[in-house]
Amino acid sequence: MAPVWTDVRAVLPSTVCEFPLHFSEKIELSVLKVLELARDELYSEADCPAAAQRAQVIIDYSWEKLNTGTWRDVDKEWRRVYSFGCLFKVLSLCHGNPSQYNIQEAIKTCDMGLLMGAAVMDNILQRLVGVLRNKMKTKSPNRAQRSEEPCSKKVKLDCVSKPVINPAHAVPRIHCPSLERFRSDFLDPQKPVIIEGITDHWPAFAEHPWSIDYLRTIAGCRTVPIEVGSKYTDEEWSQKLITVNDFIDRYIIGTAEDGVGYLAQHQLFDQVPELKEDIRIPDYCCLGEGDEDDITINAWFGPGGTVSPLHQDPQQNFLAQVVGRKYIRLYSPDETKYLYPHQSQLLHNTSQVEVENADLVKFPDFSKASYQECVLQPRDVLFIPQQHWHYVRSLELSFSVSFWWS
Amino acid sequence: MTWFGFGFDGFGQMRPAGVSGQASCNVNTPVLISDVCGSECGVRVRASWSSRADVHRARCGSHVCVSGFVSGSSEEDCGAVLPESEGCTDALISERYLTLSFTDRVECWEIQHPQNKLVWKREQDNTGHAVALPLVSGGYIMPKPPFFRPLCSKLCAVSLALGSEHAVLLTSDGTVYSWGSGSHGQLGHGALTSQEEPQVVEALWGVPIRAVSAGNWHSASVSRNTEQPINEDEKKEADVFISIQAFPALVDVPNVSEISSISCGSRHTAAVTGTGDLYTWGWGHYGQLGHGTENSTDEPTLVDYFPSHHMCVKDVICGLWNTFVSAVPKEQPPS
């Protein structure tokens, strides 16, 4: 195996001229000076003891800019600066003979740049992760509870209640409908349905069946955002950034000490392209107006007991279940008057009512709302029409993939 | 009166270039700022992220010297004197702009390029009570266009602290107002919403305040009669842990009876006690807490350097990631 630095260096442009640092006027000259010093040092023969610190200065300064104002208002230039900071930090970590710890730190840094920054130099951070991943020695299965069968594992919250579906309220199921049939019977009238038989060809079920061990191999060392807390409307709810390995150890296999953790609403497949190859965009998305590039694909991975409170989204949704089962309840937008949405700007798409533990004294009209429900199984794809209220609770270890399209 | 500095020194704003080996850009314990000549004149130090501006006030004239990024490669002892600043009484420096206050006018100079450029100017009358920048008569100056923002004169503003996206105002009767972004609780109103117009910080109503200061995401104020600083709405960062406090909370500075002044950096706070001690707390990754480490802490901690060198701290001014302190030798007790 070639030394780490050789392979990392090969990803960089060969000359300093091919490493431009062009930014808009928004970026102050003082920061630009630090960026240029960091870049120039890379191409000089001299040893650079201050390189790590310089990278950190760039990261810390741009981090402060990223946290000023709303995310929407953050100038993309500062996100690019942040990515450059991450790049320089990665390079200083990989110098010489980096330890496994340093390589993991470098991967984490690439991930921070990918998550919070904006692509620079032809998405160099993504290319670096590709190189560094192969330098990580795979985690040896030295823990007590390691198994190929995710469902057989004794995971947390075993006492998760299994709901019985009332046939009067069941979401209808259909097997491989034609595009026309789907459009006329479900898309146009905006009716939920579970589509069967359209994911069997996914590598996630065939060549590379998804399991905890598979996820560790493909993405164990990658840093992802995790939601901690029983649901996002709770005061105690927070987000943290940890590796997939840590998430699995602490929140999937581990004891309930750390609370409920959920890798939710994360564009994991942009971050880990290898996983994207295991899934396919449902054909029915072509019935929408947007391009394939406009489709947002999110991963939802967590133990039994994760809850997404009743809420609505502005786009059509195909929710594909890959591992484990989820209880889902759906309310049409016509029922909104019975659902008590929060007043605040931040949460106006979320109901105040706890669907499986409704306070009918506080929310009396909730019992008037008509609904549909289902237990979504692996290989099922649930069509959730735009603005349809939905509540989701995982019944066991679960991995879902959602496709938001218009 | 000598000035000391500690914290981020990536641009030589603390130690002129070439003085030490400069392996690190962090100064963890206070160093003497040799180029602040303060013998005959009073000097006020102002700091931005990359630079420092010293406002020299002498009987025969006053001016501003700059050091750090803005001064270019000036290695003169006194930093670079800014000719534009002859006669100015006060200054504020940010990354892009230097605001200069004169008796008859206020000016904003753009300082990004080798040639400083005057970008804004306004006449002002020499009113009886002088207010400190960023306050000017009729309003205040922001470090970005359109620079001047009006303030309702009924407010009787005496002091204004500008954070990166919020403002904290102190009025003549000791009331505190705040406005701007509230997402980190920095406004002290109890919610995380933003305010466009100055709102009274109700939780401090009835407590006469005598000084306010603002960091990037937090605010601090000192009450008049009693002791403790009140940290409104902290965003403390110790690695990944962030805490948000949307109401003012009393900060417990142990064994201290009175705070005389307070200043905030982007994520740290420094307070001077009535007995001449300096306490710091918050983010410390660049040594800006002055405790000899790069640790952060949310407990106000004494900066040991000053008492161990028999110095009595008089004032403190924080740059974004550093801290500047003026101190005098402690009086020897009579034998």
PDB file of C-alpha atoms in Angstrom, chain A residues 36-178:
ATOM      1  CA  GLU A  36      -2.496  32.135   0.361  1.00  0.00           C
ATOM      2  CA  LEU A  37       0.195  31.440   2.951  1.00  0.00           C
ATOM      3  CA  ALA A  38      -1.292  28.015   3.591  1.00  0.00           C
ATOM      4  CA  ARG A  39      -1.430  27.210  -0.107  1.00  0.00           C
ATOM      5  CA  ASP A  40       2.046  28.519  -0.887  1.00  0.00           C
ATOM      6  CA  GLU A  41       3.548  26.471   1.915  1.00  0.00           C
ATOM      7  CA  LEU A  42       2.148  23.301   0.375  1.00  0.00           C
ATOM      8  CA  TYR A  43       4.202  23.826  -2.730  1.00  0.00           C
ATOM      9  CA  SER A  44       7.400  24.935  -1.068  1.00  0.00           C
ATOM     10  CA  GLU A  45       9.931  22.366  -0.035  1.00  0.00           C
ATOM     11  CA  ALA A  46      10.100  23.722   3.467  1.00  0.00           C
ATOM     12  CA  ASP A  47       8.670  22.025   6.479  1.00  0.00           C
ATOM     13  CA  CYS A  48       5.537  23.736   7.678  1.00  0.00           C
ATOM     14  CA  PRO A  49       5.103  23.482  11.413  1.00  0.00           C
ATOM     15  CA  ALA A  50       2.474  26.179  11.468  1.00  0.00           C
ATOM     16  CA  ALA A  51       0.346  24.547   8.771  1.00  0.00           C
ATOM     17  CA  ALA A  52      -2.099  22.877  11.139  1.00  0.00           C
ATOM     18  CA  GLN A  53      -2.595  26.039  13.142  1.00  0.00           C
ATOM     19  CA  ARG A  54      -3.045  28.140  10.028  1.00  0.00           C
ATOM     20  CA  ALA A  55      -5.711  25.752   8.764  1.00  0.00           C
ATOM     21  CA  GLN A  56      -7.474  25.993  12.120  1.00  0.00           C
ATOM     22  CA  VAL A  57      -7.466  29.796  11.924  1.00  0.00           C
ATOM     23  CA  ILE A  58      -9.191  29.623   8.547  1.00  0.00           C
ATOM     24  CA  ILE A  59     -11.690  27.074   9.852  1.00  0.00           C
ATOM     25  CA  ASP A  60     -12.469  29.026  13.040  1.00  0.00           C
ATOM     26  CA  TYR A  61     -12.883  32.374  11.304  1.00  0.00           C
ATOM     27  CA  SER A  62     -15.127  31.060   8.551  1.00  0.00           C
ATOM     28  CA  TRP A  63     -17.036  28.975  11.130  1.00  0.00           C
ATOM     29  CA  GLU A  64     -17.960  32.218  12.886  1.00  0.00           C
ATOM     30  CA  LYS A  65     -19.237  33.598   9.587  1.00  0.00           C
ATOM     31  CA  LEU A  66     -21.243  30.424   8.938  1.00  0.00           C
ATOM     32  CA  ASN A  67     -22.931  30.832  12.296  1.00  0.00           C
ATOM     33  CA  THR A  68     -23.853  34.472  11.762  1.00  0.00           C
ATOM     34  CA  GLY A  69     -27.381  35.116  10.558  1.00  0.00           C
ATOM     35  CA  THR A  70     -29.609  32.387   9.195  1.00  0.00           C
ATOM     36  CA  TRP A  71     -28.085  29.549   7.178  1.00  0.00           C
ATOM     37  CA  ARG A  72     -29.938  30.777   4.130  1.00  0.00           C
ATOM     38  CA  ASP A  73     -28.175  34.135   4.372  1.00  0.00           C
ATOM     39  CA  VAL A  74     -24.671  32.763   4.750  1.00  0.00           C
ATOM     40  CA  ASP A  75     -22.657  33.806   1.742  1.00  0.00           C
ATOM     41  CA  LYS A  76     -21.515  30.804  -0.275  1.00  0.00           C
ATOM     42  CA  GLU A  77     -18.046  32.326  -0.369  1.00  0.00           C
ATOM     43  CA  TRP A  78     -17.635  31.776   3.367  1.00  0.00           C
ATOM     44  CA  ARG A  79     -18.660  28.165   2.931  1.00  0.00           C
ATOM     45  CA  ARG A  80     -15.962  27.845   0.265  1.00  0.00           C
ATOM     46  CA  VAL A  81     -13.419  29.375   2.647  1.00  0.00           C
ATOM     47  CA  TYR A  82     -14.515  26.862   5.256  1.00  0.00           C
ATOM     48  CA  SER A  83     -13.943  24.019   2.787  1.00  0.00           C
ATOM     49  CA  PHE A  84     -10.465  25.332   2.026  1.00  0.00           C
ATOM     50  CA  GLY A  85      -9.756  25.439   5.750  1.00  0.00           C
ATOM     51  CA  CYS A  86     -10.815  21.815   5.997  1.00  0.00           C
ATOM     52  CA  LEU A  87      -8.635  20.959   3.003  1.00  0.00           C
ATOM     53  CA  PHE A  88      -5.542  22.511   4.579  1.00  0.00           C
ATOM     54  CA  LYS A  89      -6.280  20.773   7.870  1.00  0.00           C
ATOM     55  CA  VAL A  90      -6.632  17.415   6.120  1.00  0.00           C
ATOM     56  CA  LEU A  91      -3.322  17.954   4.341  1.00  0.00           C
ATOM     57  CA  SER A  92      -1.517  18.782   7.570  1.00  0.00           C
ATOM     58  CA  LEU A  93      -3.014  15.693   9.253  1.00  0.00           C
ATOM     59  CA  CYS A  94      -1.844  13.442   6.428  1.00  0.00           C
ATOM     60  CA  HIS A  95       1.724  14.675   6.378  1.00  0.00           C
ATOM     61  CA  GLY A  96       4.517  12.290   7.212  1.00  0.00           C
ATOM     62  CA  ASN A  97       3.295   8.982   8.521  1.00  0.00           C
ATOM     63  CA  PRO A  98      -0.203   9.616   9.851  1.00  0.00           C
ATOM     64  CA  SER A  99      -1.619   7.297  12.489  1.00  0.00           C
ATOM     65  CA  GLN A 100      -5.027   5.647  12.127  1.00  0.00           C
ATOM     66  CA  TYR A 101      -6.309   8.302  14.526  1.00  0.00           C
ATOM     67  CA  ASN A 102      -5.018  11.066  12.255  1.00  0.00           C
ATOM     68  CA  ILE A 103      -6.543   9.436   9.206  1.00  0.00           C
ATOM     69  CA  GLN A 104      -9.921   9.218  10.975  1.00  0.00           C
ATOM     70  CA  GLU A 105      -9.578  12.876  11.985  1.00  0.00           C
ATOM     71  CA  ALA A 106      -8.799  13.714   8.385  1.00  0.00           C
ATOM     72  CA  ILE A 107     -11.911  11.876   7.195  1.00  0.00           C
ATOM     73  CA  LYS A 108     -13.967  13.691   9.831  1.00  0.00           C
ATOM     74  CA  THR A 109     -12.545  16.982   8.616  1.00  0.00           C
ATOM     75  CA  CYS A 110     -13.419  16.151   5.004  1.00  0.00           C
ATOM     76  CA  ASP A 111     -16.931  15.371   6.164  1.00  0.00           C
ATOM     77  CA  MET A 112     -17.243  18.679   8.020  1.00  0.00           C
ATOM     78  CA  GLY A 113     -16.195  20.444   4.834  1.00  0.00           C
ATOM     79  CA  LEU A 114     -18.689  18.416   2.808  1.00  0.00           C
ATOM     80  CA  LEU A 115     -21.522  18.997   5.265  1.00  0.00           C
ATOM     81  CA  MET A 116     -21.001  22.661   6.109  1.00  0.00           C
ATOM     82  CA  GLY A 117     -18.836  24.001   3.281  1.00  0.00           C
ATOM     83  CA  ALA A 118     -19.324  24.394  -0.430  1.00  0.00           C
ATOM     84  CA  ALA A 119     -17.499  22.345  -3.061  1.00  0.00           C
ATOM     85  CA  VAL A 120     -14.087  23.668  -4.049  1.00  0.00           C
ATOM     86  CA  MET A 121     -11.507  22.481  -6.560  1.00  0.00           C
ATOM     87  CA  ASP A 122     -13.767  20.005  -8.291  1.00  0.00           C
ATOM     88  CA  ASN A 123     -15.085  18.623  -4.990  1.00  0.00           C
ATOM     89  CA  ILE A 124     -11.611  17.782  -3.771  1.00  0.00           C
ATOM     90  CA  LEU A 125     -12.816  16.846  -0.287  1.00  0.00           C
ATOM     91  CA  GLN A 126     -14.987  14.080  -1.735  1.00  0.00           C
ATOM     92  CA  ARG A 127     -12.024  12.753  -3.690  1.00  0.00           C
ATOM     93  CA  LEU A 128      -9.818  12.887  -0.610  1.00  0.00           C
ATOM     94  CA  VAL A 129     -12.339  10.909   1.426  1.00  0.00           C
ATOM     95  CA  GLY A 130     -12.241   8.274  -1.266  1.00  0.00           C
ATOM     96  CA  VAL A 131      -8.472   7.979  -0.887  1.00  0.00           C
ATOM     97  CA  LEU A 132      -8.458   8.115   2.908  1.00  0.00           C
ATOM     98  CA  ARG A 133     -11.229   5.574   3.377  1.00  0.00           C
ATOM     99  CA  ASN A 134      -9.023   2.957   1.810  1.00  0.00           C
ATOM    100  CA  LYS A 135      -6.277   3.767   4.289  1.00  0.00           C
ATOM    101  CA  MET A 136      -8.457   3.026   7.295  1.00  0.00           C
ATOM    102  CA  LYS A 137      -7.989  -0.454   8.652  1.00  0.00           C
ATOM    103  CA  THR A 138     -11.472  -1.929   8.977  1.00  0.00           C
ATOM    104  CA  LYS A 139     -12.888  -2.156  12.466  1.00  0.00           C
ATOM    105  CA  SER A 140     -12.447  -5.666  13.815  1.00  0.00           C
ATOM    106  CA  PRO A 141     -15.644  -7.226  15.113  1.00  0.00           C
ATOM    107  CA  ASN A 142     -14.509  -7.438  18.707  1.00  0.00           C
ATOM    108  CA  ARG A 143     -17.761  -6.484  20.323  1.00  0.00           C
ATOM    109  CA  ALA A 144     -20.101  -8.919  22.004  1.00  0.00           C
ATOM    110  CA  GLN A 145     -23.219  -8.333  19.957  1.00  0.00           C
ATOM    111  CA  ARG A 146     -22.272  -8.503  16.319  1.00  0.00           C
ATOM    112  CA  SER A 147     -24.601 -10.185  13.875  1.00  0.00           C
ATOM    113  CA  GLU A 148     -25.476 -10.258  10.197  1.00  0.00           C
ATOM    114  CA  GLU A 149     -29.173 -10.276  10.978  1.00  0.00           C
ATOM    115  CA  PRO A 150     -30.196  -6.840  12.133  1.00  0.00           C
ATOM    116  CA  CYS A 151     -33.629  -8.007  13.209  1.00  0.00           C
ATOM    117  CA  SER A 152     -32.367 -10.761  15.425  1.00  0.00           C
ATOM    118  CA  LYS A 153     -30.156  -8.446  17.405  1.00  0.00           C
ATOM    119  CA  LYS A 154     -31.325  -7.363  20.778  1.00  0.00           C
ATOM    120  CA  VAL A 155     -31.401  -3.662  20.110  1.00  0.00           C
ATOM    121  CA  LYS A 156     -32.621  -0.931  22.377  1.00  0.00           C
ATOM    122  CA  LEU A 157     -36.238  -0.246  23.146  1.00  0.00           C
ATOM    123  CA  ASP A 158     -37.287  -3.833  22.617  1.00  0.00           C
ATOM    124  CA  CYS A 159     -40.543  -3.023  24.313  1.00  0.00           C
ATOM    125  CA  VAL A 160     -41.650  -0.928  21.338  1.00  0.00           C
ATOM    126  CA  SER A 161     -45.371  -1.448  20.952  1.00  0.00           C
ATOM    127  CA  LYS A 162     -46.474  -3.135  17.731  1.00  0.00           C
ATOM    128  CA  PRO A 163     -49.677  -1.570  16.424  1.00  0.00           C
ATOM    129  CA  VAL A 164     -52.538  -3.515  14.895  1.00  0.00           C
ATOM    130  CA  ILE A 165     -53.748  -1.940  11.677  1.00  0.00           C
ATOM    131  CA  ASN A 166     -57.450  -1.288  11.439  1.00  0.00           C
ATOM    132  CA  PRO A 167     -58.480  -2.519   7.945  1.00  0.00           C
ATOM    133  CA  ALA A 168     -60.981   0.335   7.698  1.00  0.00           C
ATOM    134  CA  HIS A 169     -58.102   2.783   7.863  1.00  0.00           C
ATOM    135  CA  ALA A 170     -55.466   0.805   5.978  1.00  0.00           C
ATOM    136  CA  VAL A 171     -53.418   2.493   3.282  1.00  0.00           C
ATOM    137  CA  PRO A 172     -54.165   0.564   0.053  1.00  0.00           C
ATOM    138  CA  ARG A 173     -51.455  -1.570  -1.521  1.00  0.00           C
ATOM    139  CA  ILE A 174     -50.775  -2.024  -5.220  1.00  0.00           C
ATOM    140  CA  HIS A 175     -48.265  -4.170  -7.044  1.00  0.00           C
ATOM    141  CA  CYS A 176     -46.141  -2.556  -9.792  1.00  0.00           C
ATOM    142  CA  PRO A 177     -48.730  -0.142 -11.193  1.00  0.00           C
ATOM    143  CA  SER A 178     -48.089   1.321 -14.617  1.00  0.00           C
TER     144      SER A 178
END
